[in-house]
mmCIF file of C-alpha atoms in Angstrom:
data_model
loop_
_atom_site.group_PDB
_atom_site.id
_atom_site.type_symbol
_atom_site.label_atom_id
_atom_site.label_comp_id
_atom_site.label_asym_id
_atom_site.label_seq_id
_atom_site.Cartn_x
_atom_site.Cartn_y
_atom_site.Cartn_z
ATOM 1 C CA MET A 1 0.406 0.263 -0.426
ATOM 2 C CA ALA A 2 1.717 3.207 -1.411
ATOM 3 C CA GLU A 3 2.287 5.536 1.768
ATOM 4 C CA ILE A 4 0.508 9.339 1.894
ATOM 5 C CA THR A 5 2.078 12.106 2.097
ATOM 6 C CA GLU A 6 1.141 15.274 3.784
ATOM 7 C CA ILE A 7 2.080 18.676 2.246
ATOM 8 C CA LEU A 8 1.794 21.701 4.080
ATOM 9 C CA LEU A 9 0.620 24.616 0.772
ATOM 10 C CA ALA A 10 1.085 27.829 2.083
ATOM 11 C CA GLU A 11 -0.625 30.265 -0.363
ATOM 12 C CA ASP A 12 -2.451 33.558 0.660
ATOM 13 C CA GLU A 13 -4.493 33.947 -2.831
ATOM 14 C CA PRO A 14 -7.545 32.232 -0.731
ATOM 15 C CA SER A 15 -9.469 30.922 -4.174
ATOM 16 C CA LEU A 16 -6.392 30.025 -5.498
ATOM 17 C CA GLY A 17 -5.344 27.394 -2.293
ATOM 18 C CA GLN A 18 -8.522 26.157 -2.231
ATOM 19 C CA ILE A 19 -8.346 24.970 -5.812
ATOM 20 C CA ILE A 20 -5.084 23.617 -5.432
ATOM 21 C CA LYS A 21 -5.567 22.227 -1.682
ATOM 22 C CA GLU A 22 -8.977 20.611 -3.581
ATOM 23 C CA SER A 23 -6.801 18.928 -6.615
ATOM 24 C CA LEU A 24 -4.426 18.027 -4.790
ATOM 25 C CA GLU A 25 -6.669 15.967 -1.943
ATOM 26 C CA THR A 26 -7.822 14.289 -5.257
ATOM 27 C CA ARG A 27 -5.284 12.715 -5.761
ATOM 28 C CA ASP A 28 -5.084 11.276 -2.288
ATOM 29 C CA PHE A 29 -2.498 13.687 -0.473
ATOM 30 C CA ILE A 30 -3.004 15.482 2.519
ATOM 31 C CA VAL A 31 -3.091 19.359 2.776
ATOM 32 C CA HIS A 32 -2.443 21.791 5.274
ATOM 33 C CA LEU A 33 -3.051 24.583 3.832
ATOM 34 C CA ALA A 34 -2.264 28.328 5.281
ATOM 35 C CA THR A 35 -3.236 32.057 4.215
ATOM 36 C CA ASN A 36 -0.016 33.818 5.201
ATOM 37 C CA GLY A 37 3.853 32.844 6.224
ATOM 38 C CA GLU A 38 3.188 32.600 10.427
ATOM 39 C CA GLU A 39 0.134 30.623 9.475
ATOM 40 C CA ALA A 40 1.779 28.707 7.412
ATOM 41 C CA TYR A 41 5.414 27.631 10.201
ATOM 42 C CA GLN A 42 2.780 26.740 12.901
ATOM 43 C CA LEU A 43 1.609 24.096 10.437
ATOM 44 C CA TYR A 44 4.903 23.119 9.686
ATOM 45 C CA LYS A 45 5.648 23.334 13.403
ATOM 46 C CA LYS A 46 2.266 20.733 14.041
ATOM 47 C CA ASN A 47 2.054 18.499 11.027
ATOM 48 C CA MET A 48 5.941 17.557 10.171
ATOM 49 C CA PRO A 49 4.729 16.842 6.130
ATOM 50 C CA LYS A 50 7.136 15.505 3.910
ATOM 51 C CA ILE A 51 7.190 18.960 1.330
ATOM 52 C CA LEU A 52 6.376 22.234 1.043
ATOM 53 C CA VAL A 53 4.460 24.366 -1.411
ATOM 54 C CA LEU A 54 5.624 27.659 -0.409
ATOM 55 C CA ASP A 55 3.956 30.977 -2.491
ATOM 56 C CA VAL A 56 6.582 33.314 -2.142
ATOM 57 C CA MET A 57 4.601 37.017 -1.901
ATOM 58 C CA MET A 58 2.946 36.234 1.446
ATOM 59 C CA PRO A 59 1.282 39.246 4.035
ATOM 60 C CA LYS A 60 3.127 38.691 8.050
ATOM 61 C CA LYS A 61 6.762 36.267 6.821
ATOM 62 C CA ASP A 62 7.133 35.600 2.776
ATOM 63 C CA GLY A 63 7.948 32.560 1.222
ATOM 64 C CA PHE A 64 11.654 33.392 1.626
ATOM 65 C CA THR A 65 12.099 33.984 4.778
ATOM 66 C CA LEU A 66 9.847 31.438 6.176
ATOM 67 C CA ALA A 67 12.020 28.640 4.244
ATOM 68 C CA LYS A 68 14.758 29.866 5.635
ATOM 69 C CA GLU A 69 13.804 29.464 9.311
ATOM 70 C CA ILE A 70 12.763 26.706 8.882
ATOM 71 C CA ARG A 71 16.080 25.209 6.599
ATOM 72 C CA GLU A 72 17.375 25.811 9.904
ATOM 73 C CA GLU A 73 15.563 22.933 11.391
ATOM 74 C CA ASN A 74 15.350 19.990 8.671
ATOM 75 C CA GLU A 75 17.539 20.245 5.510
ATOM 76 C CA THR A 76 15.778 17.599 4.098
ATOM 77 C CA ILE A 77 12.014 18.449 3.982
ATOM 78 C CA PRO A 78 11.685 19.276 -0.089
ATOM 79 C CA ILE A 79 10.482 23.213 -0.726
ATOM 80 C CA ILE A 80 8.532 24.317 -3.287
ATOM 81 C CA PHE A 81 8.002 27.857 -4.192
ATOM 82 C CA LEU A 82 4.814 29.155 -6.003
ATOM 83 C CA THR A 83 6.021 32.476 -7.683
ATOM 84 C CA ALA A 84 5.115 34.762 -10.351
ATOM 85 C CA LYS A 85 8.074 36.445 -9.970
ATOM 86 C CA SER A 86 10.438 35.632 -12.671
ATOM 87 C CA GLN A 87 14.091 37.958 -12.476
ATOM 88 C CA THR A 88 17.139 34.945 -12.673
ATOM 89 C CA LYS A 89 18.355 36.659 -9.251
ATOM 90 C CA ASP A 90 14.410 35.452 -7.843
ATOM 91 C CA VAL A 91 15.407 32.202 -8.438
ATOM 92 C CA VAL A 92 18.524 32.010 -7.349
ATOM 93 C CA GLU A 93 17.906 32.996 -3.943
ATOM 94 C CA GLY A 94 15.454 31.411 -3.828
ATOM 95 C CA PHE A 95 17.669 28.215 -4.545
ATOM 96 C CA SER A 96 20.514 29.535 -2.446
ATOM 97 C CA LEU A 97 18.048 29.991 0.766
ATOM 98 C CA GLY A 98 17.333 25.467 0.302
ATOM 99 C CA GLY A 99 14.359 26.045 -2.036
ATOM 100 C CA ASN A 100 14.116 22.628 -3.707
ATOM 101 C CA ASP A 101 12.123 23.587 -6.655
ATOM 102 C CA TYR A 102 9.930 26.576 -8.064
ATOM 103 C CA LEU A 103 6.646 27.191 -9.999
ATOM 104 C CA LYS A 104 6.302 30.585 -11.639
ATOM 105 C CA LYS A 105 2.793 31.307 -11.907
ATOM 106 C CA PRO A 106 -0.136 30.758 -13.638
ATOM 107 C CA PHE A 107 0.561 26.550 -13.622
ATOM 108 C CA SER A 108 -1.015 23.493 -14.351
ATOM 109 C CA MET A 109 -1.958 21.444 -11.812
ATOM 110 C CA GLU A 110 -0.035 18.745 -13.370
ATOM 111 C CA GLU A 111 3.033 19.751 -13.155
ATOM 112 C CA LEU A 112 2.792 20.922 -9.828
ATOM 113 C CA ILE A 113 1.696 17.404 -8.118
ATOM 114 C CA VAL A 114 4.558 15.647 -10.855
ATOM 115 C CA ARG A 115 7.540 17.698 -9.346
ATOM 116 C CA ILE A 116 5.269 17.186 -5.625
ATOM 117 C CA ASN A 117 6.064 13.032 -6.514
ATOM 118 C CA ASN A 118 9.373 13.687 -8.411
ATOM 119 C CA LEU A 119 11.483 15.655 -5.030
ATOM 120 C CA VAL A 120 9.521 12.705 -2.656
ATOM 121 C CA GLN A 121 11.082 10.008 -4.709
ATOM 122 C CA ASN A 122 14.141 11.636 -4.356
ATOM 123 C CA THR A 123 14.045 11.782 -1.028
ATOM 124 C CA ASN A 124 13.431 8.160 -0.789
ATOM 125 C CA ILE A 125 16.126 7.378 -2.433
ATOM 126 C CA GLN A 126 18.500 9.835 -0.674
ATOM 127 C CA LYS A 127 16.796 7.327 2.775
ATOM 128 C CA ARG A 128 18.079 4.590 0.893
ATOM 129 C CA THR A 129 21.033 4.958 -0.495
ATOM 130 C CA GLU A 130 24.701 4.041 1.131
ATOM 131 C CA THR A 131 27.569 6.390 2.122
ATOM 132 C CA LEU A 132 29.597 7.253 -1.090
ATOM 133 C CA LYS A 133 33.376 7.545 -1.553
ATOM 134 C CA ILE A 134 34.535 10.220 -4.229
ATOM 135 C CA GLY A 135 38.095 10.956 -4.327
ATOM 136 C CA SER A 136 39.355 11.653 -0.208
ATOM 137 C CA TYR A 137 36.076 12.590 0.497
ATOM 138 C CA THR A 138 32.800 10.458 2.175
ATOM 139 C CA PHE A 139 29.729 11.416 1.214
ATOM 140 C CA ASP A 140 26.850 10.698 3.170
ATOM 141 C CA PHE A 141 23.397 11.050 0.489
ATOM 142 C CA PRO A 142 21.128 10.031 3.796
ATOM 143 C CA LYS A 143 22.559 12.471 5.847
ATOM 144 C CA GLN A 144 23.688 15.119 3.250
ATOM 145 C CA ILE A 145 26.939 15.551 4.545
ATOM 146 C CA LEU A 146 30.336 15.914 3.091
ATOM 147 C CA LEU A 147 33.298 14.464 4.331
ATOM 148 C CA TYR A 148 36.845 15.558 4.666
ATOM 149 C CA HIS A 149 38.841 13.617 7.454
ATOM 150 C CA GLU A 150 37.333 15.521 10.034
ATOM 151 C CA GLU A 151 36.162 18.739 8.368
ATOM 152 C CA GLN A 152 31.922 18.075 8.194
ATOM 153 C CA GLN A 153 29.987 19.881 5.404
ATOM 154 C CA GLN A 154 26.173 20.391 5.763
ATOM 155 C CA LEU A 155 24.478 19.722 1.663
ATOM 156 C CA THR A 156 21.755 21.363 1.088
ATOM 157 C CA HIS A 157 19.164 18.898 -0.297
ATOM 158 C CA ARG A 158 19.464 20.208 -4.342
ATOM 159 C CA GLU A 159 23.462 20.179 -4.078
ATOM 160 C CA ALA A 160 23.520 16.313 -2.593
ATOM 161 C CA HIS A 161 21.628 14.897 -4.704
ATOM 162 C CA LEU A 162 23.186 16.646 -8.294
ATOM 163 C CA LEU A 163 26.475 15.238 -6.586
ATOM 164 C CA PHE A 164 25.189 12.431 -5.648
ATOM 165 C CA HIS A 165 23.772 12.019 -9.903
ATOM 166 C CA LEU A 166 27.189 12.746 -10.814
ATOM 167 C CA VAL A 167 29.016 10.271 -8.485
ATOM 168 C CA LYS A 168 26.906 7.847 -10.315
ATOM 169 C CA ASN A 169 27.462 8.556 -13.154
ATOM 170 C CA LYS A 170 31.556 9.323 -12.609
ATOM 171 C CA ASN A 171 34.442 10.308 -14.798
ATOM 172 C CA GLN A 172 31.466 9.649 -17.879
ATOM 173 C CA VAL A 173 28.924 13.021 -19.152
ATOM 174 C CA LEU A 174 25.795 14.137 -16.773
ATOM 175 C CA ASP A 175 23.365 15.181 -19.229
ATOM 176 C CA ARG A 176 22.409 18.561 -18.572
ATOM 177 C CA SER A 177 18.814 18.319 -19.870
ATOM 178 C CA MET A 178 18.365 15.473 -18.103
ATOM 179 C CA ILE A 179 19.225 16.053 -14.893
ATOM 180 C CA LEU A 180 18.006 19.700 -15.072
ATOM 181 C CA LYS A 181 13.969 17.925 -15.998
ATOM 182 C CA LYS A 182 14.739 15.314 -13.276
ATOM 183 C CA LEU A 183 15.901 17.731 -10.853
ATOM 184 C CA TRP A 184 14.472 20.678 -11.769
ATOM 185 C CA GLY A 185 11.651 19.874 -13.737
ATOM 186 C CA ASP A 186 12.585 21.459 -16.611
ATOM 187 C CA ASP A 187 15.558 22.519 -18.946
ATOM 188 C CA ASP A 188 14.965 26.033 -19.497
ATOM 189 C CA PHE A 189 16.936 29.199 -19.279
ATOM 190 C CA PHE A 190 16.258 29.904 -15.191
ATOM 191 C CA ASN A 191 17.040 26.198 -14.386
ATOM 192 C CA GLY A 192 20.162 26.246 -16.248
ATOM 193 C CA ARG A 193 21.802 29.443 -14.736
ATOM 194 C CA SER A 194 20.399 27.734 -11.302
ATOM 195 C CA MET A 195 22.118 24.283 -12.274
ATOM 196 C CA ASP A 196 25.664 25.969 -12.647
ATOM 197 C CA VAL A 197 25.824 28.376 -9.504
ATOM 198 C CA PHE A 198 25.765 24.331 -7.375
ATOM 199 C CA ILE A 199 27.706 23.209 -9.635
ATOM 200 C CA THR A 200 30.407 26.084 -8.845
ATOM 201 C CA LYS A 201 29.451 25.859 -4.881
ATOM 202 C CA LEU A 202 29.919 21.915 -5.196
ATOM 203 C CA ARG A 203 33.079 22.755 -6.666
ATOM 204 C CA LYS A 204 34.307 24.852 -3.915
ATOM 205 C CA LYS A 205 33.229 22.573 -1.312
ATOM 206 C CA LEU A 206 35.285 18.997 -2.929
ATOM 207 C CA LYS A 207 38.165 21.130 -3.543
ATOM 208 C CA GLN A 208 40.807 20.098 -1.170
ATOM 209 C CA ASP A 209 41.441 16.972 -2.779
ATOM 210 C CA GLU A 210 43.314 18.678 -6.301
ATOM 211 C CA THR A 211 41.928 14.740 -8.200
ATOM 212 C CA ILE A 212 38.583 15.979 -8.301
ATOM 213 C CA GLN A 213 37.030 17.778 -11.510
ATOM 214 C CA ILE A 214 33.988 19.177 -11.629
ATOM 215 C CA ILE A 215 34.155 20.054 -15.595
ATOM 216 C CA ASN A 216 31.427 21.790 -18.002
ATOM 217 C CA VAL A 217 31.425 19.340 -21.498
ATOM 218 C CA ARG A 218 30.636 22.101 -24.407
ATOM 219 C CA GLY A 219 27.545 21.127 -25.203
ATOM 220 C CA TYR A 220 26.439 17.878 -23.310
ATOM 221 C CA GLY A 221 26.726 19.006 -19.437
ATOM 222 C CA TYR A 222 28.817 17.786 -16.643
ATOM 223 C CA LYS A 223 31.200 15.227 -16.130
ATOM 224 C CA LEU A 224 33.265 13.571 -12.234
ATOM 225 C CA ILE A 225 36.481 13.074 -12.263
ATOM 226 C CA CYS A 226 37.872 11.419 -9.555
#
């Protein structure tokens, strides 16, 4: 029997929030709906859902601030932002605060459901995977920790999954379009820019072992060499 997924939905437009809630519930999700950031945080603490769907522009506490606070307590819960913003800097800010995905309004319910299921599935894979070796590093994928001797670095959810796919395709080209669709849900320009930022972050985290490289294979993707 499939496990039921509980979702925290924070959307300040009551009619839109109710439509999303009812649509998700017809697909057998349990949905806790909040109309502002403070209410959303209280529902998160009370229900401990499996995934968060947060509108960026909300009263009392915006989605970015809420995500930052929750990320300080929970490094692994998936977060999807709902936003009317399409500026690259806003998208990058959302990911840098620990967001795993975003949807620009207006969006289709089917697209939202696909992205929710994808993130939940990735989280379940993470829990089942053991530690991996990357040169002199030990990568604890379930805990999202990168260990170099005694030095420990905590990875975000998206950093961990991107590194996981690089490691699983070690010394081979990781197809750019494929990984964008798998982890970001779409291979558009904004997502591509976001992934470039995450690749740069991973390079910095792996820099202590000079035998490790993440190289850009122009027109194709990235390759982890170690």
